[in-house]
Coordinates of C-alpha atoms and ligand atoms in Angstrom, one line a residue:
X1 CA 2.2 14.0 16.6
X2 CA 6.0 12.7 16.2
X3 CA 8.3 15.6 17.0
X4 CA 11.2 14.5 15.3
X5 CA 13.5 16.6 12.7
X6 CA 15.1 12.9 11.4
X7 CA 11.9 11.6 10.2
X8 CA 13.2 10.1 6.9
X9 CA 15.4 8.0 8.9
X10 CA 13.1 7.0 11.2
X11 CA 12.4 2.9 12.4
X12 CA 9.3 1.9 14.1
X13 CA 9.0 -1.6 16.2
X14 CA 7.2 -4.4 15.0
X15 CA 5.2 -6.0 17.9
X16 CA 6.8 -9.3 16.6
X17 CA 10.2 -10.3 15.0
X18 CA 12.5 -8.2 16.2
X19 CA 12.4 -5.7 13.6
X20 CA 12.0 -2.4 12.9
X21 CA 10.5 -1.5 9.6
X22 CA 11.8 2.5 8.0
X23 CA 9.0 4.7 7.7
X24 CA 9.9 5.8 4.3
X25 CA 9.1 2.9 2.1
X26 CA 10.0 2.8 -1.8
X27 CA 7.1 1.1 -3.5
X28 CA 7.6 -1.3 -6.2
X29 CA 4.1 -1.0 -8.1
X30 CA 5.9 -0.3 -11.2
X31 CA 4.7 -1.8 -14.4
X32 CA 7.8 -1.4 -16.9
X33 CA 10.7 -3.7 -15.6
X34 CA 13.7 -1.7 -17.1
X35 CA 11.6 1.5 -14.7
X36 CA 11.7 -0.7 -11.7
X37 CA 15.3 -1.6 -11.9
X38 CA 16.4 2.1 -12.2
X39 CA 13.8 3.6 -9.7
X40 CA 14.7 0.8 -7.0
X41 CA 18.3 1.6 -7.8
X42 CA 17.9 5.4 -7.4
X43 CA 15.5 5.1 -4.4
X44 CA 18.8 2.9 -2.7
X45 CA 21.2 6.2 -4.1
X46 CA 18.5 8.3 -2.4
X47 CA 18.7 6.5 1.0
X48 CA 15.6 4.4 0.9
X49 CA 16.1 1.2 2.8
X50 CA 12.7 -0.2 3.1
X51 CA 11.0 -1.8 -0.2
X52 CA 7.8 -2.8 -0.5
X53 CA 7.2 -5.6 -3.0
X54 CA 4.3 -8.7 -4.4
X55 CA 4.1 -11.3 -6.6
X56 CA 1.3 -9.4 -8.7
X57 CA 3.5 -6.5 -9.5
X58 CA 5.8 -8.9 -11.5
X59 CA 9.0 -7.3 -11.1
X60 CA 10.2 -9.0 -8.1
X61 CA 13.4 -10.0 -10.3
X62 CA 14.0 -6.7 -11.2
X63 CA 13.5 -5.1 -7.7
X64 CA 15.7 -7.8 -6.6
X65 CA 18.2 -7.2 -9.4
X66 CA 18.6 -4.0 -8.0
X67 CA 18.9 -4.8 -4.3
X68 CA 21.4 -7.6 -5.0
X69 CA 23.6 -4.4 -6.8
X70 CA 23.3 -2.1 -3.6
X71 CA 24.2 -5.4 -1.3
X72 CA 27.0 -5.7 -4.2
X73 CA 28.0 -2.1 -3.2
X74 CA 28.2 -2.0 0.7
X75 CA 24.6 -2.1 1.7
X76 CA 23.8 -4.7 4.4
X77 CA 21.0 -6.6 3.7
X78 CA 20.1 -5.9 7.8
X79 CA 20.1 -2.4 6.7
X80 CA 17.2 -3.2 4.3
X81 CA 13.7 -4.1 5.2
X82 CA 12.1 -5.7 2.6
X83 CA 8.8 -7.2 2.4
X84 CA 6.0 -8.6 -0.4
X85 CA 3.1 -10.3 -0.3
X86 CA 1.0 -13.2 -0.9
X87 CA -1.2 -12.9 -4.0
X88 CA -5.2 -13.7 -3.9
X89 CA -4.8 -17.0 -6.1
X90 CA -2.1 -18.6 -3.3
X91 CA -5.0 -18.4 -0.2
X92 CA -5.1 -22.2 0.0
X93 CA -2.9 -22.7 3.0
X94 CA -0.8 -25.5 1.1
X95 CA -0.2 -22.7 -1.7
X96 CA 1.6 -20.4 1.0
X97 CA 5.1 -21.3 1.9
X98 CA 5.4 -22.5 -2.4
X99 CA 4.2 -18.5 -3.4
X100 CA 6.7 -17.1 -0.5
X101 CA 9.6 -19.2 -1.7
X102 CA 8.7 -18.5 -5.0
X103 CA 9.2 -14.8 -4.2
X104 CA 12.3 -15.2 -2.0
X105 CA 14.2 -16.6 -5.2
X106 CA 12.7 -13.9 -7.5
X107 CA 13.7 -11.1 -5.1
X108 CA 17.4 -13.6 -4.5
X109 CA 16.9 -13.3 -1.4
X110 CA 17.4 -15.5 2.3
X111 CA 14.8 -13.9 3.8
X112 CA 12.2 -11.4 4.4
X113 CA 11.4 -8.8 7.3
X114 CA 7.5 -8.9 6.2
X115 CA 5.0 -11.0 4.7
X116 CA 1.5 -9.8 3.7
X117 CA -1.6 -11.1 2.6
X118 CA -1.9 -8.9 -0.3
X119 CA -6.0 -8.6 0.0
X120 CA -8.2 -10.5 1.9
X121 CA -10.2 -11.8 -0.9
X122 CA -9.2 -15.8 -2.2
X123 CA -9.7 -15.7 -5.7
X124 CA -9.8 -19.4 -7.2
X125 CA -6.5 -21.1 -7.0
X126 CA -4.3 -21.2 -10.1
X127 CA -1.3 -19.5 -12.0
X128 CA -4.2 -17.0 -13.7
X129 CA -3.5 -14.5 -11.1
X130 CA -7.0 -12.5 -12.4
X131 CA -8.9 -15.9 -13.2
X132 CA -12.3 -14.4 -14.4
X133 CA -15.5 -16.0 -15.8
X134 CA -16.9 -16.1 -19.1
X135 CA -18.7 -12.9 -18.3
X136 CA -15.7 -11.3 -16.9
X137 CA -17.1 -11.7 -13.3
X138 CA -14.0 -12.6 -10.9
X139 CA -13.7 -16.1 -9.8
X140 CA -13.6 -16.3 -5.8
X141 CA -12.6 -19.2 -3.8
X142 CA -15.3 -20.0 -1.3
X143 CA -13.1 -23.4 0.4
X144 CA -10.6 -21.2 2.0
X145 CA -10.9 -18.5 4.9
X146 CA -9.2 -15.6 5.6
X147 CA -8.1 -17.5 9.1
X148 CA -6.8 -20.4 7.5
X149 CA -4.5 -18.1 5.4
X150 CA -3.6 -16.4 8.7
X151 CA -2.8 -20.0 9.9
X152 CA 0.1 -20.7 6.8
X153 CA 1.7 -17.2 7.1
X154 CA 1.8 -17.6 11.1
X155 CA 3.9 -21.3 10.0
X156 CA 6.1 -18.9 8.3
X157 CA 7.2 -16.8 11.0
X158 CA 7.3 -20.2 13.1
X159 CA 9.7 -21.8 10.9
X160 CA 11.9 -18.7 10.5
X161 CA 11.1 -17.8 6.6
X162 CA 10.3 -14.3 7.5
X163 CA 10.4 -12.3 10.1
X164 CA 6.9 -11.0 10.5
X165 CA 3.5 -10.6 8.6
X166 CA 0.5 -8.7 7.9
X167 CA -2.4 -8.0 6.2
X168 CA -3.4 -5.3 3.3
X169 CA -6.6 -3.7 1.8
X170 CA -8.2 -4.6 4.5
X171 CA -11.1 -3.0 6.4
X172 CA -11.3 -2.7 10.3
X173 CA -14.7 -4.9 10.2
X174 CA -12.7 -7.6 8.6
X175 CA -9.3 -7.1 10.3
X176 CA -10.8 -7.5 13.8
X177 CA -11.7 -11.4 13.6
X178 CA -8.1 -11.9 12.4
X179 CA -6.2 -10.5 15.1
X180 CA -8.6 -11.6 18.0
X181 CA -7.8 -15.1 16.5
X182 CA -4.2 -14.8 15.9
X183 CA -2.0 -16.7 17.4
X184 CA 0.7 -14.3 16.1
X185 CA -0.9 -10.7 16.0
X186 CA -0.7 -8.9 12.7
X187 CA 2.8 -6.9 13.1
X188 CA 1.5 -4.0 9.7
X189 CA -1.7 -3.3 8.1
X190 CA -1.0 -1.7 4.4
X191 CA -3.9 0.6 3.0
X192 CA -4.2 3.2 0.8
X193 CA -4.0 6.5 3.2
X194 CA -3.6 10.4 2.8
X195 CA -5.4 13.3 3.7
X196 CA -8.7 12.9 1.8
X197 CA -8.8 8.7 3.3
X198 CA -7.2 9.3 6.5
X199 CA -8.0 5.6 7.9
X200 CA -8.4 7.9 11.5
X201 CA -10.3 4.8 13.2
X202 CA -8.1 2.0 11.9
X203 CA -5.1 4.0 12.3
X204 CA -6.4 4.4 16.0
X205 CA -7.3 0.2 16.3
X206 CA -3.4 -0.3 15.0
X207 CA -2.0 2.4 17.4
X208 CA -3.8 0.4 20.1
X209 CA -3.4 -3.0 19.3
X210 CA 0.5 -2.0 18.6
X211 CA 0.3 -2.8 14.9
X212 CA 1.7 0.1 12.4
X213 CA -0.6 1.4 9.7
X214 CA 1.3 1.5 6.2
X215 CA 0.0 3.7 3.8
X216 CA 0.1 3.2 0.4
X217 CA -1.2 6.1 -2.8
X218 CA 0.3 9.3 0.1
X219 CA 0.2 11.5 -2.9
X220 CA -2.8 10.1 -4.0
X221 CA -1.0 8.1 -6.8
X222 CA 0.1 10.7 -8.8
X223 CA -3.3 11.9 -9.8
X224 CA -4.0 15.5 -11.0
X225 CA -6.7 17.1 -9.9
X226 CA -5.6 15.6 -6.8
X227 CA -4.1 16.0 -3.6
X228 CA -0.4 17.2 -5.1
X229 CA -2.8 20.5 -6.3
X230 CA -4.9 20.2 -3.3
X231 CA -4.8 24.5 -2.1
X232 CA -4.1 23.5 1.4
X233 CA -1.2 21.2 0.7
X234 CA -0.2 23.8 -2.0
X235 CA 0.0 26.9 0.3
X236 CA 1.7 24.9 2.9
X237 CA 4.2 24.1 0.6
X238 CA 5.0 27.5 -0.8
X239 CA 4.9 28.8 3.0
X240 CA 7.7 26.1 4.3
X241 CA 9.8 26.2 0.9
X242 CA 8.9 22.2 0.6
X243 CA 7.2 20.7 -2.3
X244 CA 3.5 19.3 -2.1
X245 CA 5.2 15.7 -2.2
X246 CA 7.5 16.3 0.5
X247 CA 4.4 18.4 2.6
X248 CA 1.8 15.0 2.0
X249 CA 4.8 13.1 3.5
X250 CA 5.8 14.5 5.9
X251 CA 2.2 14.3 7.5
X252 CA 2.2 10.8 7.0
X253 CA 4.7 10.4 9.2
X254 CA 3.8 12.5 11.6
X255 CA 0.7 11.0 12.6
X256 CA 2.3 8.0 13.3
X257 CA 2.0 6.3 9.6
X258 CA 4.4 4.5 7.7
X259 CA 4.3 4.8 3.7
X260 CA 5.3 4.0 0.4
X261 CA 6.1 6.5 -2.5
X262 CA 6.8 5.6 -6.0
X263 CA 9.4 8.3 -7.3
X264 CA 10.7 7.2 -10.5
X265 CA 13.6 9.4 -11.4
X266 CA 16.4 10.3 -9.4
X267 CA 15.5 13.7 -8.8
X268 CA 12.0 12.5 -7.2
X269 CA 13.7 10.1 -5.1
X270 CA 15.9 12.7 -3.6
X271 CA 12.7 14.9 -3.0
X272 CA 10.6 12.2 -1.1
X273 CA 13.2 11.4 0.7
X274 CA 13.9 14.4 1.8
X275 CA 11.4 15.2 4.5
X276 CA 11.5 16.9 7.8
X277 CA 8.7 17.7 10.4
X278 CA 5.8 20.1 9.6
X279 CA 4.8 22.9 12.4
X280 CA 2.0 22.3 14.3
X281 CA 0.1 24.5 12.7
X282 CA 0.7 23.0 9.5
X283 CA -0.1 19.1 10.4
X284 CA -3.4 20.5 12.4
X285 CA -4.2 22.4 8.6
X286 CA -4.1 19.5 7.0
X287 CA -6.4 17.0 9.6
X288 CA -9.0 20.1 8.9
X289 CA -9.0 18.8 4.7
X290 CA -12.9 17.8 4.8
X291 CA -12.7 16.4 1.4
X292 CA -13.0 12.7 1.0
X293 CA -11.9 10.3 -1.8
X294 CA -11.2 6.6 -2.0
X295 CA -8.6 6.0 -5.3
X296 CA -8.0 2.5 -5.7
X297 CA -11.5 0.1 -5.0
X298 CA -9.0 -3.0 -4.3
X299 CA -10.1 -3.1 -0.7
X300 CA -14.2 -3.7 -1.6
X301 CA -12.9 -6.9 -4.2
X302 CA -9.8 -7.9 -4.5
X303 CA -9.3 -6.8 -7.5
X304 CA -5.9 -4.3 -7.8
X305 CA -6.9 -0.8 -8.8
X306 CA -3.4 0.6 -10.0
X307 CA -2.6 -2.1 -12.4
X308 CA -4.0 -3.0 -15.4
X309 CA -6.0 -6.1 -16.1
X310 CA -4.6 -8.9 -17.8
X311 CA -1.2 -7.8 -17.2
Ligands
LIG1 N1 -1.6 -3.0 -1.1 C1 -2.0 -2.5 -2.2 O1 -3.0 -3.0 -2.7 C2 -1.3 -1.4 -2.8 C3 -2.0 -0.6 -3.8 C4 -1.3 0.5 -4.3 C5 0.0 0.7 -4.0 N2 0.6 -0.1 -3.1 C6 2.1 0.2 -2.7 O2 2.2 1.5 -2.4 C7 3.2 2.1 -3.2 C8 3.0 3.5 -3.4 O3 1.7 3.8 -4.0 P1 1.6 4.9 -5.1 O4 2.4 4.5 -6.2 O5 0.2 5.2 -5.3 O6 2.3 6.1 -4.3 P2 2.3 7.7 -4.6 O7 3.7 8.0 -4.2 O8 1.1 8.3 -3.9 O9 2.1 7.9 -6.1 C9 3.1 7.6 -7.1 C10 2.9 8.6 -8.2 O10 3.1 9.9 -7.8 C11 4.0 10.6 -8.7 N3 5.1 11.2 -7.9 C12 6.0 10.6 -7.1 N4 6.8 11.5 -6.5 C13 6.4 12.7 -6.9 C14 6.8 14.0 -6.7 N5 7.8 14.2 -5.8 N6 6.1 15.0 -7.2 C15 5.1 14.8 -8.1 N7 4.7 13.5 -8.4 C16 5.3 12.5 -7.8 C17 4.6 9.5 -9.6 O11 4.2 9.9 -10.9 P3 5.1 9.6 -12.2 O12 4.6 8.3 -12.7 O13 4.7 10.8 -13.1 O14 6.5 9.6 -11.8 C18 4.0 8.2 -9.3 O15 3.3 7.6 -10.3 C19 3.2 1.2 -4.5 O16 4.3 1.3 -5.3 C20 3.0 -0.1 -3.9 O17 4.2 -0.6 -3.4 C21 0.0 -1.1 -2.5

């Protein structure tokens, strides 16, 4: 367990590229563009400074809107770690460097600290991002592997595009072949983690391997019934005069996670931002939360489970 009372401001190493990527990420999965331009800009006020990003949210202008007005304002762009990721339609290794560059000039940016292959699934190469048959059965691309992918982002890092990448909705089965074959070893994995998913063996595999587990949905996306009711987290809460949110975070942290929230007002920003450690007792409550509940299915097809179709 991390026993530190500064863990909103906390940095972890990347095992590659010099970096070191915030623990508390701001998450841009935010399907209303004049939302994500105020929540990224009240995250910034807050003091988030890592943002995570992809070309299938569609708001990578807006995100980057934002970040250009905090550069704008004082905020040095080493400060900020800001990655996004490769969409299921760009697997075909010559589609990689075009869908990154495409992304660096949405967000206006020079460069990125992190690169991820947004699922490991290829879906059939085009600008349909959700190319579907006439049955509505998704459209895979069989003439591309998950290693050849791995190949393109590694010429990234190689020619100095980004400064390291990863993988996401991923499983530890299918992770495993990747990073015995890389040439560059994964630097993050990003999947949805929180008390009821806790990811304990591929947290473990990361924690070995030195890559650092990202967790995404922390307060299980905002869902009620759901973990931000959840009695344990509740009566912790109450007990340490914290709120759920900050109680779910905090834990995250403290078992050696980084993760992404999604406040959208100001108010929430200042809240999940606001987190110190939990007591012992406390963290060791929560690891005892027997229930167990996968929200978002992306990680069995591809296919995103917090956005809507079409869109
Ligand atoms: N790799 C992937 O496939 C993948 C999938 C999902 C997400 N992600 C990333 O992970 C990020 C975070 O995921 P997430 O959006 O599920 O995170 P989350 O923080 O678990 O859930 C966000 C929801 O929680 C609510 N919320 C936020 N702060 C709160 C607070 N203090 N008290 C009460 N409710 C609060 C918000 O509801 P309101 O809407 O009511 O404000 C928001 O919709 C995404 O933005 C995205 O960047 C990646």
């Amino acid at each position: 367990m991390a026993e530190s009372p500064e863990l909103r401001t906390m940095r972890m190493p990347l095992n590659h590229g010099n970096g070191q990527m915030p623990v508390l990420g701001f998450g841009t999965l935010i399907p209303d563009a004049a939302v994500t331009r105020t929540a990224t800009r009240d995250a910034l006020e807050a003091g988030f400074r890592h943002f995570d990003c992809a070309e299938r949210y569609r708001n990578e202008r807006e995100v980057g809107e934002a970040l250009q007005a905090g550069l704008a304002a004082g905020i040095t762009r080493e400060d900020l770690f800001v990655t996004t990721k490769l969409w299921n339609t760009n697997h075909r290794p010559e589609r990689v460097e075009q869908a990154f560059n495409a992304s660096l000039d949405r967000l206006g940016l020079r460069y990125l600290d992190l690169y991820l292959i947004h699922t490991p699934f290829a879906f059939q190469p085009g600008d349909e991002q959700d190319p579907r048959d006439r049955n509505g059965n998704v459209l895979y691309d069989n003439g591309v592997t998950l290693l050849d992918t791995w190949r393109a982002m590694e010429g990234l890092v190689d020619r100095g595009k980004c400064r390291a990448i990863g993988l996401s909705d991923i499983s530890l089965n299918e992770l495993l072949p990747v990073y015995e074959s890389a040439r560059i070893k994964p630097a993050v994995v990003q999947v949805e983690a929180h008390p009821y998913l806790p990811e304990t063996e591929l947290l473990k595999f990361c924690q070995e391997k030195g890559m650092l587990l990202l967790a995404f949905a922390p307060l299980g996306h905002g869902m009620r019934p759901g973990l931000l009711e959840d009695p344990v987290i509740s009566a912790i809460a109450a007990r340490l005069g914290k709120t759920p949110a900050q109680v779910l975070l905090a834990w995250a942290v403290q078992r050696g996670t980084a993760v992404l929230t999604t406040p959208k007002t100001p108010a929430r920003a200042r809240e999940n931002f606001d987190i110190s450690a939990l007591p012992e007792d406390a963290f060791n409550e929560i690891n005892r939360i027997q229930i167990r509940q996968r929200l978002n299915e992306v990680v069995k097809t591809g296919v995103p489970g917090f956005i809507a179709q079409g869109k």
